[in-house]
Short mmCIF file of C-alpha atoms in Angstrom, two decimals:
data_model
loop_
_atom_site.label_atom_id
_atom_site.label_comp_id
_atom_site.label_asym_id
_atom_site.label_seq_id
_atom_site.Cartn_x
_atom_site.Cartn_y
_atom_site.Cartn_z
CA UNK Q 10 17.31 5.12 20.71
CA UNK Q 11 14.94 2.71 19.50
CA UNK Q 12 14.66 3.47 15.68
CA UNK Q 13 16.61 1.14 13.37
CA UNK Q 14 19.90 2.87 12.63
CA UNK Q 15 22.60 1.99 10.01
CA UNK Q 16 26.34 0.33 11.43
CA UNK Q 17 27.81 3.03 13.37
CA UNK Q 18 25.45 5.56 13.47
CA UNK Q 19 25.54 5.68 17.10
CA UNK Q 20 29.01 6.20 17.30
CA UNK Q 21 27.96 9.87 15.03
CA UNK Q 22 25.17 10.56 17.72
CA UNK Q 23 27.59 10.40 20.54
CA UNK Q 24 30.44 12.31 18.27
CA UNK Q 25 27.42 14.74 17.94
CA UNK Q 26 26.64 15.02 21.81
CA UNK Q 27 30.07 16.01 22.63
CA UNK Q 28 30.11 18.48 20.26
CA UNK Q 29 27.51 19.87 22.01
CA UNK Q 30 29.63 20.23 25.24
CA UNK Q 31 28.03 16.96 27.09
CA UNK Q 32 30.29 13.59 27.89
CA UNK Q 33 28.22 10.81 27.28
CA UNK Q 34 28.27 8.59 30.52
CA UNK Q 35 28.83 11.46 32.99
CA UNK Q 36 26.61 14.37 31.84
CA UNK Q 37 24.08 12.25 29.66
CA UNK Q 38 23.21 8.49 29.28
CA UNK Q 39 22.19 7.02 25.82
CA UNK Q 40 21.97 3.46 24.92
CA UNK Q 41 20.61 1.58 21.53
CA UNK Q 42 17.52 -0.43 21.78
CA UNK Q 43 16.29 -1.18 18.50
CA UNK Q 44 12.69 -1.64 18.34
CA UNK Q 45 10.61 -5.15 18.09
CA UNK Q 46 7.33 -4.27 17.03
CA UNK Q 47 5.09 -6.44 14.98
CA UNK Q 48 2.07 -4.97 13.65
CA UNK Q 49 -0.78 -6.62 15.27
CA UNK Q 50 1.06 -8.25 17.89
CA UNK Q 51 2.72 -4.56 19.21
CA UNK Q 52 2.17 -5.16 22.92
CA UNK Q 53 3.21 -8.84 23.17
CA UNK Q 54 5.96 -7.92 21.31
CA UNK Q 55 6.80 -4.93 23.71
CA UNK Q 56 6.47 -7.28 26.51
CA UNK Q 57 7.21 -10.68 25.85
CA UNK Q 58 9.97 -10.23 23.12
CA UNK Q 59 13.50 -10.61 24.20
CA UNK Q 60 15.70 -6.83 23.94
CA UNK Q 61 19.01 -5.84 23.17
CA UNK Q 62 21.06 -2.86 24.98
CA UNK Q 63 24.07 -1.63 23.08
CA UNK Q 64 25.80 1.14 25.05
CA UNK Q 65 29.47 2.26 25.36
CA UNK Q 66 29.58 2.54 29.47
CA UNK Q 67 28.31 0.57 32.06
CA UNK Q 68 25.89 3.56 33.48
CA UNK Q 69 23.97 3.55 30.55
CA UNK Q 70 23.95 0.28 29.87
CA UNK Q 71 22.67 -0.39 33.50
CA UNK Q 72 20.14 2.81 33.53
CA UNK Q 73 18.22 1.52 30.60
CA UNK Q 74 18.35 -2.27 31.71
CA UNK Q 75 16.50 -0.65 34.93
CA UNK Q 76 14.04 0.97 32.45
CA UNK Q 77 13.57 -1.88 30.12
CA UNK Q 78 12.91 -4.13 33.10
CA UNK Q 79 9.84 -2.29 34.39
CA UNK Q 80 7.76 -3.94 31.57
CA UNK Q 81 9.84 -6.79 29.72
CA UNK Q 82 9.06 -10.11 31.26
CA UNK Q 83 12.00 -11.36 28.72
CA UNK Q 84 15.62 -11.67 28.10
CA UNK Q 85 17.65 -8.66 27.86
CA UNK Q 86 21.26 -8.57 26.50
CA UNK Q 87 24.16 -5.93 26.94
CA UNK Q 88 26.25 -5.35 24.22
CA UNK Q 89 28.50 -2.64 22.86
CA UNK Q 90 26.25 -0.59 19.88
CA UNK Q 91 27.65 -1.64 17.17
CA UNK Q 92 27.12 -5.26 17.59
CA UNK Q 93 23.18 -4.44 18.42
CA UNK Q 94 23.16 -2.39 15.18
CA UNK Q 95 24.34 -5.15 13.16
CA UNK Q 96 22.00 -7.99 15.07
CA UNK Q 97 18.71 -5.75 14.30
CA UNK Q 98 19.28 -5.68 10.39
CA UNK Q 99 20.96 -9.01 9.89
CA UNK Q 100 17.20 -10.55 11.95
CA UNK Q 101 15.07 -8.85 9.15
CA UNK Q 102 18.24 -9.32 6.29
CA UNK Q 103 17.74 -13.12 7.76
CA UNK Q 104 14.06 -13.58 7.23
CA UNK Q 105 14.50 -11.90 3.65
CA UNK Q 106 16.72 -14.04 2.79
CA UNK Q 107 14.86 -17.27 3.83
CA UNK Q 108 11.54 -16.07 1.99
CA UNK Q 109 13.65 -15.45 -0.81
CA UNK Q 110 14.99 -18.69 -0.56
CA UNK Q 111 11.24 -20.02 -0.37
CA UNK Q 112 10.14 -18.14 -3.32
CA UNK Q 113 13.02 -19.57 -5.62
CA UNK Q 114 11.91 -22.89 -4.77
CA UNK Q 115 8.32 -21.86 -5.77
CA UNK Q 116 9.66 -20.67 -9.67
CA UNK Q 117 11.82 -23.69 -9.76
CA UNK Q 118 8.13 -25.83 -9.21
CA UNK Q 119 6.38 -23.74 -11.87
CA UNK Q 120 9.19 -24.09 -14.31
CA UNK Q 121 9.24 -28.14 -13.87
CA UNK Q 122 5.82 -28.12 -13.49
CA UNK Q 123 5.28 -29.27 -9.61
CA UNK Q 124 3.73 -27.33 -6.42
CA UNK Q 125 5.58 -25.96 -3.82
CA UNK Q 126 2.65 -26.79 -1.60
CA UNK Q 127 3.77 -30.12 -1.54
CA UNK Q 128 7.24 -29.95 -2.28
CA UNK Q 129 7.47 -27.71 0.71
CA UNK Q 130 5.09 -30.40 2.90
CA UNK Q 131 7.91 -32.81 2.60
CA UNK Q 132 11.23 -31.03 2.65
CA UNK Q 133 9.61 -29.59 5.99
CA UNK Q 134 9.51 -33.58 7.42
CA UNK Q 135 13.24 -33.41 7.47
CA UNK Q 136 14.40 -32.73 11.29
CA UNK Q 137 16.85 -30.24 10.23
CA UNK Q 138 14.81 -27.86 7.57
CA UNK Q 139 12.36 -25.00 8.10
CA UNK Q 140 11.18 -24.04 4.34
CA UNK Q 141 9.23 -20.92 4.57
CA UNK Q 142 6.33 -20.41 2.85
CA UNK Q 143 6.62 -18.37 -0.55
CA UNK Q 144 4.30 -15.46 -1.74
CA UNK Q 145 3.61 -13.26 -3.88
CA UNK Q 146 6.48 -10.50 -2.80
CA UNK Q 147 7.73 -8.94 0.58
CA UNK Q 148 6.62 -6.19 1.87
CA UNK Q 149 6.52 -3.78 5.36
CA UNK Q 150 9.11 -1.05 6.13
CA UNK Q 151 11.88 -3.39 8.05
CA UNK Q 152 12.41 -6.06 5.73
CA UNK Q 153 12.54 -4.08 2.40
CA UNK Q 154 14.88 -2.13 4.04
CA UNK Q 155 16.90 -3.50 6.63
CA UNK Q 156 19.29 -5.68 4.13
CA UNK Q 157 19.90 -3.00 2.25
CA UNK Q 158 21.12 -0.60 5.01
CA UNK Q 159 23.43 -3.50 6.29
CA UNK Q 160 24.20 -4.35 2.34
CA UNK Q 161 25.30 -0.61 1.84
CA UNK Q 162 27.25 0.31 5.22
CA UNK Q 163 29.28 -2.89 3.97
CA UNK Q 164 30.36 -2.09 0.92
CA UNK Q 165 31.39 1.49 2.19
CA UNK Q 166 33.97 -0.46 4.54
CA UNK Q 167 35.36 -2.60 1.93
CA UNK Q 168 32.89 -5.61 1.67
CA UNK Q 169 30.17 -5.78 -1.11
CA UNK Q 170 27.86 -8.43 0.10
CA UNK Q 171 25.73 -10.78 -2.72
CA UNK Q 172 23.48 -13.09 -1.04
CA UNK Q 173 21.23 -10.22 0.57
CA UNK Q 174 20.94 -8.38 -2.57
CA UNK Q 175 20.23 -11.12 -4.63
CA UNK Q 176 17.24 -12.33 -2.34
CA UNK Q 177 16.10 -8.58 -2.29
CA UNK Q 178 16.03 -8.43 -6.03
CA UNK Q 179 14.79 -11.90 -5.84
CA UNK Q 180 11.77 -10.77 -3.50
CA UNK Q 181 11.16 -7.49 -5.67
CA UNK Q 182 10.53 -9.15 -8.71
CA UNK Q 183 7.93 -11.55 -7.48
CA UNK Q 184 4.74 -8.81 -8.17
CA UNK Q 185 6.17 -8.41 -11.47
CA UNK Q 186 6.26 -11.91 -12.29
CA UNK Q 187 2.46 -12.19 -11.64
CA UNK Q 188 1.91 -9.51 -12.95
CA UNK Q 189 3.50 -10.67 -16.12
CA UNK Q 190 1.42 -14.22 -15.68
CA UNK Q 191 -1.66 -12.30 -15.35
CA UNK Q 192 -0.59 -10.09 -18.46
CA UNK Q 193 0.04 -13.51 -20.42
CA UNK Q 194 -3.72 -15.44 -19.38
CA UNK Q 195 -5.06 -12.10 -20.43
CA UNK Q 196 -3.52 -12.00 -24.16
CA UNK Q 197 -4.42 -15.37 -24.55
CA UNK Q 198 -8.09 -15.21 -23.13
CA UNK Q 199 -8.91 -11.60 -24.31
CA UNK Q 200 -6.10 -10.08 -26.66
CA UNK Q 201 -4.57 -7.75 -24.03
CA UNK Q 202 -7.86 -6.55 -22.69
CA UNK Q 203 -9.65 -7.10 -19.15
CA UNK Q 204 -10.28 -6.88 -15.78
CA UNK Q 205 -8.27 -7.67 -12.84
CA UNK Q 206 -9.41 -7.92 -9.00
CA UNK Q 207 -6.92 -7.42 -6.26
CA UNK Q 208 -8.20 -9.11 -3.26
CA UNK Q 209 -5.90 -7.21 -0.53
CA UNK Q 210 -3.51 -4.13 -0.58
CA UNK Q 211 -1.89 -4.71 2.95
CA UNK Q 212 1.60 -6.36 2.86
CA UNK Q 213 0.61 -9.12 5.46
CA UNK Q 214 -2.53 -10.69 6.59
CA UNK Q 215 -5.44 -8.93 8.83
CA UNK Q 216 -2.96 -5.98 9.45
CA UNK Q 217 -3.66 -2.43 8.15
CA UNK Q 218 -0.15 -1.50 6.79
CA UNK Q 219 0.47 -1.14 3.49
CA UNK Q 220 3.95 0.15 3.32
CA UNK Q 221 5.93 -1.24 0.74
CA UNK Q 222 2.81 -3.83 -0.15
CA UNK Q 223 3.41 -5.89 -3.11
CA UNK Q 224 -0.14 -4.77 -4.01
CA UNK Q 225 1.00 -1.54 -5.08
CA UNK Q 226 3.51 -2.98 -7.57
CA UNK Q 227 1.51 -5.43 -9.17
CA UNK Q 228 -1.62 -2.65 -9.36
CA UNK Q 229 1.19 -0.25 -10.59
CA UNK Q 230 1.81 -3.09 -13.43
CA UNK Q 231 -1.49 -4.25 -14.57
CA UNK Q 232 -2.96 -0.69 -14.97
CA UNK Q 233 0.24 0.58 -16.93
CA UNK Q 234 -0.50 -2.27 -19.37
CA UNK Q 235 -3.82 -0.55 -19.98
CA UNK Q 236 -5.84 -3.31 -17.55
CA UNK Q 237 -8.76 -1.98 -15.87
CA UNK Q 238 -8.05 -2.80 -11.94
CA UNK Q 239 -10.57 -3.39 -8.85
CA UNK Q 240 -9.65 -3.65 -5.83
CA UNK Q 241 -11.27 -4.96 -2.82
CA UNK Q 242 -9.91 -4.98 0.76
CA UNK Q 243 -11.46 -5.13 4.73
CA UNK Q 244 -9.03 -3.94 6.58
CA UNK Q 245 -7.67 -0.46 4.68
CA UNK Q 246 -9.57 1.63 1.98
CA UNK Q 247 -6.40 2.07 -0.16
CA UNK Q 248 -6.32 1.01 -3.61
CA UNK Q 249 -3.10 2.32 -5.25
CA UNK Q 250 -4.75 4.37 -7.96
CA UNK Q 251 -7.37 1.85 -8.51
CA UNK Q 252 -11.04 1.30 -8.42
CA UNK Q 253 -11.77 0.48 -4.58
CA UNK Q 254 -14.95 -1.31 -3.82
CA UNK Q 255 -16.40 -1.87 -0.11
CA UNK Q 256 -18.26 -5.35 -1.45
CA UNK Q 257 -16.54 -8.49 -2.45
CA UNK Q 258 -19.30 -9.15 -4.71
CA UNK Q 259 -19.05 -6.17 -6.72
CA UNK Q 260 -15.12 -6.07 -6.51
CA UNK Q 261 -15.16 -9.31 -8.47
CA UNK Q 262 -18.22 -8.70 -10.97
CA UNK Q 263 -17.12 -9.21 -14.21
CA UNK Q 264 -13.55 -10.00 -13.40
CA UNK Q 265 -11.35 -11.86 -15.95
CA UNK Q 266 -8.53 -12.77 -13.28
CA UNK Q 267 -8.82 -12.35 -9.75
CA UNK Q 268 -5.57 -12.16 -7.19
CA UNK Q 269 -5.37 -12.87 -3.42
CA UNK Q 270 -2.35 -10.50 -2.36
CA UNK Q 271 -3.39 -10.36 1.01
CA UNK Q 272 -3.83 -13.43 3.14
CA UNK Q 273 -6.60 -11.67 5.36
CA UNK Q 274 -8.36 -14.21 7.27
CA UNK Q 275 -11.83 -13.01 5.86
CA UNK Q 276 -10.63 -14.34 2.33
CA UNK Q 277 -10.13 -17.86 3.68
CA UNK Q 278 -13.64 -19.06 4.08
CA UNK Q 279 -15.30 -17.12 0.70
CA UNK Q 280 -17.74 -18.23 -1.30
CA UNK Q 281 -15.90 -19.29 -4.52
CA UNK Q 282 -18.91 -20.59 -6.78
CA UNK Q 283 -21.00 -17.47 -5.79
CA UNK Q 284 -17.63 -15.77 -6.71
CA UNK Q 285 -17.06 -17.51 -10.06
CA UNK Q 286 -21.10 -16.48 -10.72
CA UNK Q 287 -20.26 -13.20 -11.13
CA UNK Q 288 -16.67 -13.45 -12.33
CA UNK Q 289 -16.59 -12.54 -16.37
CA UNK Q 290 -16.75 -15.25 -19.14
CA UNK Q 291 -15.00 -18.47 -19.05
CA UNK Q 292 -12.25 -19.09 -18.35
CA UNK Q 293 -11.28 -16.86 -15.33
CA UNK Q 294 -7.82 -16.80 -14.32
CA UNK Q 295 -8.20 -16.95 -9.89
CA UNK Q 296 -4.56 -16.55 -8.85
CA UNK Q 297 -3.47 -17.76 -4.85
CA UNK Q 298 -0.61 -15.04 -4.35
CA UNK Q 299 -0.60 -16.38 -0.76
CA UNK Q 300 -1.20 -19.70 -0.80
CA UNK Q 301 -4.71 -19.65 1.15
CA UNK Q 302 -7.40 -21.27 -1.28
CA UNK Q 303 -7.86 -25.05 -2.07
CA UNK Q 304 -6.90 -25.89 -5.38
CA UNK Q 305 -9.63 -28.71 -5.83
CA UNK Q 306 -12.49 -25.99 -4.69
CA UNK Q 307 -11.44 -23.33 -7.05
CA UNK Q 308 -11.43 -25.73 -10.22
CA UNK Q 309 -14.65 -27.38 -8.93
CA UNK Q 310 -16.34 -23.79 -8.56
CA UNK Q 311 -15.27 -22.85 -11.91
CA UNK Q 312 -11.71 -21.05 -12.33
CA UNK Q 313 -8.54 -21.79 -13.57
CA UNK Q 314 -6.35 -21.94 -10.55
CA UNK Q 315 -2.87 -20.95 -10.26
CA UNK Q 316 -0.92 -19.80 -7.64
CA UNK Q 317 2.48 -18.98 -6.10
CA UNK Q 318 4.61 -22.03 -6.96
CA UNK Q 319 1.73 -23.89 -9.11
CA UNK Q 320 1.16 -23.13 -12.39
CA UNK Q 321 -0.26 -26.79 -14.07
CA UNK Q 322 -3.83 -26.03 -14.29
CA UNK Q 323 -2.79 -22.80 -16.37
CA UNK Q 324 -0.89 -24.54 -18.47
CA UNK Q 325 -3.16 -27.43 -18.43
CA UNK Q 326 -6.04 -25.13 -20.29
CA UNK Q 327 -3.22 -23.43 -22.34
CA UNK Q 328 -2.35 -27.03 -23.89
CA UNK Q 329 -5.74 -27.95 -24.66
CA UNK Q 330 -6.68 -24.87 -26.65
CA UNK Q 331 -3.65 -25.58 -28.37
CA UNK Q 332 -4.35 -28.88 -28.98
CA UNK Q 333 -8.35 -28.42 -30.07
CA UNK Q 334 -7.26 -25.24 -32.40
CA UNK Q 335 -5.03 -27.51 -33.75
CA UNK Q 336 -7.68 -30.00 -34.50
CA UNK Q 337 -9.22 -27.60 -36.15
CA UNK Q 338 -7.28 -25.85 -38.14
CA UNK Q 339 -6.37 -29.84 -39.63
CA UNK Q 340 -10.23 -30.63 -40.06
CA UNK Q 341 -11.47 -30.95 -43.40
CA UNK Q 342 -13.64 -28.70 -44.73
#
């Protein structure tokens, strides 16, 4: 068995396989291997990734070591299935954890007005610290899930754990939180009216997945708030209920706000003054959910940059209005 499985679901598929008259070791061998499969990366990470066995006798644990072997050039660990359950969910619960961790920091800058960019830069000097980079949510089918299967076995055997849930809810809430950002440069630019580009639907960069893609739930958002939505992406033709365009250029035409969700590699090198050309009316809003743009080359090109973790230009703009309308409303007449 290779699919992720819940704590002590094996021990219910051999329960099962007696019932059916077999005796698991003698008449049939079964073993838990949970998967490691990266999309993009699916064959190194058959071959080259380290594996873990869990299996309740020593003939199955040896049998599928045998089978394992003939094309892992890696590590691979015997264990009873329980513990191998347990080490599959907690390595995703772990990652989702440390991005929520990373994304925290990032609305801690934007509160006190800082960027993580560089807040992150130097924490990272420090021998002993590994800050992940934040985004603009999580997304796939193993990490959305995974702490939650290990979160709920838990608290049906007496232990309701916090951390994980917090950094899911954490992680959940970042689309929303643009999506509310976006929402607010819109009121203030256009009275609740506009147009938003999504640049990417896929949850992670040049990979054509789009399971549980933060995309969806910011899309989901903006158009529920009456926003007209375009989306534009190279890899996948989805677009979440949205207008999907093939051409960058026409994707952006017109936009009031534009939003990298996707940190394809094709977005990294675009032309942001040909961009800003055909964006809508000053200012446009040209949010970094991924941390992929230069700041300086946006605001030279023309937008109002933001992104994950760095919100001072937007507020920069924000204050100045304020201040001029202020000016004016004090003016003699």
């Amino acid at each position: 068995v290779e699919s992720t499985l819940p704590p002590k679901t094996f021990d219910i598929l051999l329960s099962e396989i007696s019932r059916a008259g077999l005796r698991p070791g003698e008449d049939v061998f079964v073993s838990y291997c949970p998967e490691r499969a990266m999309p993009g990366k699916l064959i190194d990470e058959l071959i080259f990734n380290y594996r873990v066995i869990g299996a309740k006798d020593p003939t199955s644990a040896e049998l599928s070591k045998i089978l394992y072997e003939c094309f892992v050039k890696s590590e691979i660990e015997i264990t009873d299935p329980l513990t191998a359950e347990i080490a599959k969910l907690v390595e995703n619960a772990y990652r989702d954890v440390n991005i929520a961790f990373a994304n925290e920091v990032a609305r801690i800058c934007e509160a006190l007005g800082s960027d993580v960019r560089k807040v992150r830069e130097l924490v990272n000097k420090h021998p002993r610290v590994n800050m992940l980079l934040p985004g603009i949510g999580v997304g796939g089918s193993c990490l959305t899930k995974d702490p939650l299967f290990l979160s709920w076995v838990s608290r049906e055997n007496g232990y309701s754990p916090e951390l994980m849930n917090v950094a899911r809810e954490l992680n959940e809430s970042m689309p929303i939180h643009y999506a509310n950002l976006i929402d607010d440069f819109l009121r203030w630019k256009n009275s609740g009216s506009g147009i938003v580009c999504v640049l990417g639907v896929t949850y992670k960069g040049d990979v054509a997945d789009t399971r549980e893609s933060p995309a969806k739930y910011l899309i989901d958002e903006l158009m529920r708030r009456g926003y007209r939505v375009k989306v534009h992406d190279p890899i996948v033709r989805e677009s979440f209920g949205a207008e999907f365009y093939d051409k960058l250029e026409e994707a952006v035409k017109e936009a009031d706000a534009i939003v990298i969700v996707s940190d394809h590699s094709g977005f990294k090198g675009m032309n942001l003054r040909r961009m800003r050309e055909l964006a809508g009316k000053d200012p446009v809003l040209f949010l970094d959910g991924r941390l992929i743009i230069d700041e300086e080359e946006a605001e030279v090109s023309g937008f109002v940059y933001a992104s994950v973790g760095n919100l001072s230009s937007l507020r920069r703009i924000k204050d100045e209005a304020f201040a001029l309308s202020e000016t004016i409303s004090k003016a003699p007449l």
